[in-house]
Every structure is written in structure tokens, then in C-alpha cells.
XYZ file of C-alpha atoms in Angstrom:
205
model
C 14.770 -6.831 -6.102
C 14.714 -7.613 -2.698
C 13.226 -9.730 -0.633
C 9.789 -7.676 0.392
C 9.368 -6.299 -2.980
C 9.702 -9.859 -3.952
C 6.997 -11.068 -1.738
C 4.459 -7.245 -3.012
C 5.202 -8.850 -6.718
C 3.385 -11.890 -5.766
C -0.026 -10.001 -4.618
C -2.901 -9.414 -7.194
C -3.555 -6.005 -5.288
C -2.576 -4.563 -2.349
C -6.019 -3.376 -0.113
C -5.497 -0.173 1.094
C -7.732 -0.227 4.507
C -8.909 2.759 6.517
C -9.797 1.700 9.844
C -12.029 3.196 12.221
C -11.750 1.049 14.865
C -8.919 -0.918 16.233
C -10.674 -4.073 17.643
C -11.302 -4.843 14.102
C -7.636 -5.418 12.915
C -7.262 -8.591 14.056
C -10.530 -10.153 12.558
C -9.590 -7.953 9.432
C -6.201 -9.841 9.460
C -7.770 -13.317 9.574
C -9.846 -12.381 6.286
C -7.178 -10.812 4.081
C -4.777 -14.262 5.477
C -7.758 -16.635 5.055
C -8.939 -15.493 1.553
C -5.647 -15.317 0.116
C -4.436 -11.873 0.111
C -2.102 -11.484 2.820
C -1.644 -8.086 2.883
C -2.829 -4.708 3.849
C -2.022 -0.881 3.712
C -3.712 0.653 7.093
C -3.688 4.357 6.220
C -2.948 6.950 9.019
C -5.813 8.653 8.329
C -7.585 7.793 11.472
C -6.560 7.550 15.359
C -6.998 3.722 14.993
C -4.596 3.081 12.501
C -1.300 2.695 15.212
C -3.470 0.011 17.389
C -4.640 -2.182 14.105
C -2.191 -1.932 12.762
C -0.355 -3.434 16.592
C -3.730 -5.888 16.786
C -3.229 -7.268 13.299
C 0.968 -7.947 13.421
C -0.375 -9.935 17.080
C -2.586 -12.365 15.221
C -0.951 -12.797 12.499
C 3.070 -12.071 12.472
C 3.259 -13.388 8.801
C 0.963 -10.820 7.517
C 2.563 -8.172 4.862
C 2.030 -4.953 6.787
C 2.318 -1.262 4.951
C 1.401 2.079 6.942
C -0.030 4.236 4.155
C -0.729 8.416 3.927
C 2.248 8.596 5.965
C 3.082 12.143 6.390
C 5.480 13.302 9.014
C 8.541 11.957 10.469
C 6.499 11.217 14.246
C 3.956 8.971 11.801
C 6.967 7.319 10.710
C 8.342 6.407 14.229
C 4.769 4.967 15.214
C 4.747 2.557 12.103
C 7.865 1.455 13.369
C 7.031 0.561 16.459
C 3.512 -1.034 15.621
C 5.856 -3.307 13.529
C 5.515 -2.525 9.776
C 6.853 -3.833 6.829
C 7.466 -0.720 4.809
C 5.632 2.814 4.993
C 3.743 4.121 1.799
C 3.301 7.940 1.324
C 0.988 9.634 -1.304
C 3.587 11.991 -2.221
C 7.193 13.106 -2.622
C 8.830 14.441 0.950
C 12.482 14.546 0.787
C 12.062 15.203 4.893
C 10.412 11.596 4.863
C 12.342 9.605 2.445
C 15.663 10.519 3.817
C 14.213 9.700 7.638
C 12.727 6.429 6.317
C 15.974 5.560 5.065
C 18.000 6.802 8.046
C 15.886 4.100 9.753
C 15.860 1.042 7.804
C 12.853 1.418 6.952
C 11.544 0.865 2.986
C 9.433 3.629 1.777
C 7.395 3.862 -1.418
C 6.758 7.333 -2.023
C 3.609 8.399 -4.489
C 4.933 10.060 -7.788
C 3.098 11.028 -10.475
C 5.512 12.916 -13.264
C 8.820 13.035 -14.511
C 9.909 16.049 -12.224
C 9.324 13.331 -8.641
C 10.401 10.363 -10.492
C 13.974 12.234 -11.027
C 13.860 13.350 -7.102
C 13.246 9.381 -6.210
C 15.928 8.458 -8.073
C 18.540 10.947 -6.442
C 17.211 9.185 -3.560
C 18.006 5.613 -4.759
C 14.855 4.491 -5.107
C 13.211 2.801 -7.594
C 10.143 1.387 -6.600
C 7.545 4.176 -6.501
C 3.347 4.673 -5.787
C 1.837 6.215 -8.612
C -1.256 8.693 -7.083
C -3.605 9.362 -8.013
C -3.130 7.065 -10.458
C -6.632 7.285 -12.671
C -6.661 11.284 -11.744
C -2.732 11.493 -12.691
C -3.265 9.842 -16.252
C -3.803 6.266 -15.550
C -2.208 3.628 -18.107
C -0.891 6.107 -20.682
C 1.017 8.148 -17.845
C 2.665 5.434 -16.443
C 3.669 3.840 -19.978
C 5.177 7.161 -20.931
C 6.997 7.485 -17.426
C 8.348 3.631 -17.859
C 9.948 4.291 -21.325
C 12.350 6.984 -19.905
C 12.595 5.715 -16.016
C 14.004 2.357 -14.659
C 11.373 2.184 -11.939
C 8.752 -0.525 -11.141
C 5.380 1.618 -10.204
C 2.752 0.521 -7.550
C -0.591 2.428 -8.917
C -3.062 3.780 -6.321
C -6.379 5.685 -6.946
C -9.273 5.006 -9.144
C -8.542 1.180 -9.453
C -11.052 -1.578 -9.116
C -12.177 -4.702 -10.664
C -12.585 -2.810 -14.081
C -9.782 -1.352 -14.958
C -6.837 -3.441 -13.085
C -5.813 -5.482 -15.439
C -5.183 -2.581 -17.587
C -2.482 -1.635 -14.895
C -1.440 -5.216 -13.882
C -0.486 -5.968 -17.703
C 1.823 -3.416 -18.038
C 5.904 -4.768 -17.143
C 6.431 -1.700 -14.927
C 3.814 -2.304 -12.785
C 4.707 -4.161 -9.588
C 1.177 -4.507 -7.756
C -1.771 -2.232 -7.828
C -3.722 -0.936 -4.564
C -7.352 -0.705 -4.338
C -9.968 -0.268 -1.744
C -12.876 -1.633 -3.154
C -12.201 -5.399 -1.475
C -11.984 -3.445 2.081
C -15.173 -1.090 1.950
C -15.905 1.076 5.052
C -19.075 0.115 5.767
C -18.200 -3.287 6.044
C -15.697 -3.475 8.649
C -17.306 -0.840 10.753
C -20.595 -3.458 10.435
C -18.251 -6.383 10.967
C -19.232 -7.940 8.192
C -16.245 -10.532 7.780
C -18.036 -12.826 5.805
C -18.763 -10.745 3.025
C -15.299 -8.663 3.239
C -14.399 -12.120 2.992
C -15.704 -12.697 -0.585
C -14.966 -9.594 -2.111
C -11.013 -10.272 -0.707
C -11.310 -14.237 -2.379
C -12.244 -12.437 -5.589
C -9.890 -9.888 -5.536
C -7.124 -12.541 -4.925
C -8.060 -14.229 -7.880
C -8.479 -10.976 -10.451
């Protein structure tokens, strides 16, 4: 395993962050650092994502950096640039994998059956997202894809405080990704000191 998927093992749960405006990435940054989850997944699914994504590597360089719903190859070349980590995708694009790869870049592609878990492998990859994870199956999908596959899964979708360690117990499992620490409403208020509790006891689940 190397070294980044060594430092993902480490992390309760990966927050998976949509972010509506860039001026918050930096605070947003200082609350996932300070509250002991160092890590985030900005999703391209707004305009904002590029410059938070820029804002929060600034503040805090050692921060664990993912670009997540990461759909075409131009998406790809902006992670880059705004200086990610590695580049999530909720499903299975040959087109992206390969580019990914043809870059350096470490992609964890979302799989969720046998069929895409064959196609990552052809690909060399064995660390994969699992989405929708809850909608795909949840816990009894993922232990029947880990008794035929070699893969370590990251499961996305549907997870929160009740149902994680469900996920987190099983050996194939690498991390989990959830929302529920990073709600909406709560950046866009600027709420950091209640983000900030809900991240402290997500770090500790």
C-alpha cells in the first residue's frame, strides 16, 4: 500500500464537502485540521470547488486533499493544478482512469458490482469507491464483492453516524466517506464552531 493510501487508512471517514463558496475553504480547512480529521473530498459539483479547493492547499499544505464527482478529463487537469492529492470519481470511465494514470495522478473510481470491479482491475487498480454504497447493497454487497476480489473498498452514500461502523468493521474496507460532519447549511452560514463539533465527533466514531 502506498504511502497516501497509507495515510486514507488512518482517517475515521473521509468528509465529502460541497462548497458553494470559495472564501470558505480556508476556514473549512482550519476545522477539519483543528478537530482532527485532516481531510476532505471537495466535489466538482459547483463553480467553487477549483478555488477551495486552491484556498484550502494555501492554509494548510499538510491537509489530505481529494477532488470528488470528477467527470471529464478538463476536471481532471484543474484538480491538478489546484494541487490535489488524488481525484475520486462516482463511477467507472476508462477515458478517466487511463488519463489519471497517464498523469500521475491516483484515482479511486466508484464501483459497485463484479462487472466494474473486473474493469478496475485490468486497470491495475485496487483500491476502489463503492457508490452508492447503501443504494448499491450496503454491507452485504461489499462482503460478497471482497470474497472474490483483492480490492480494499472506500464506501460512499447513505453513511452516517448509524451505520459506519457496520462498514468500518469489515477488513476490506479502507475508510468510509460521509457528509453528514460537513452539512451545507453550515458552511454557507459560517458556522465553524459547530462544523467544528460535528468534525471532533466524527474523528472519534
Amino acid at each position: 500500500m502506498n504511502q497516501l493510501l497509507e495515510r486514507i487508512k488512518k482517517l475515521n471517514v473521509v468528509p465529502v464537502i460541497t462548497i458553494n463558496n470559495a472564501e470558505h475553504g480556508a476556514p473549512l480547512a482550519k476545522a477539519l485540521v483543528e478537530n482532527g480529521l485532516p481531510c476532505a473530498e471537495v466535489t466538482f459539483r459547483t463553480p467553487a470547488a477549483v478555488q477551495a479547493i486552491k484556498n484550502m492547499r494555501a492554509a494548510y499544505p499538510e491537509l489530505l486533499i481529494a477532488a470528488g464527482t470528477v467527470l471529464t478529463t478538463e476536471q481532471v487537469d484543474q484538480a491538478i493544478e489546484a494541487g490535489v492529492d488524488f481525484i475520486v470519481s462516482p463511477g467507472f470511465n476508462p477515458k478517466i482512469v487511463a488519463y489519471c494514470q497517464q498523469k500521475n495522478v491516483i484515482i479511486i473510481p466508484g464501483v459497485n458490482n463484479p462487472s466494474l470491479v473486473e474493469q478496475a482491475l485490468e486497470f491495475n487498480l485496487t483500491t476502489l469507491k463503492f457508490f452508492p454504497a447503501e443504494a448499491s447493497g450496503g454491507v452485504a454487497m461489499l462482503k460478497a464483492l471482497s470474497a472474490v476480489y483483492p480490492v480494499k473498498f472506500m464506501p460512499t452514500g447513505g453513511i452516517g453516524v448509524k451505520n459506519i461502523k457496520e462498514y468500518t468493521a469489515l477488513p476490506s474496507v479502507l475508510v468510509c466517506g460521509g457528509s453528514w460532519m460537513v452539512p451545507n447549511e453550515l458552511i454557507d452560514s459560517e458556522n465553524w464552531q459547530e462544523l467544528g463539533k460535528l468534525i471532533a465527533e466524527a474523528a472519534t466514531i
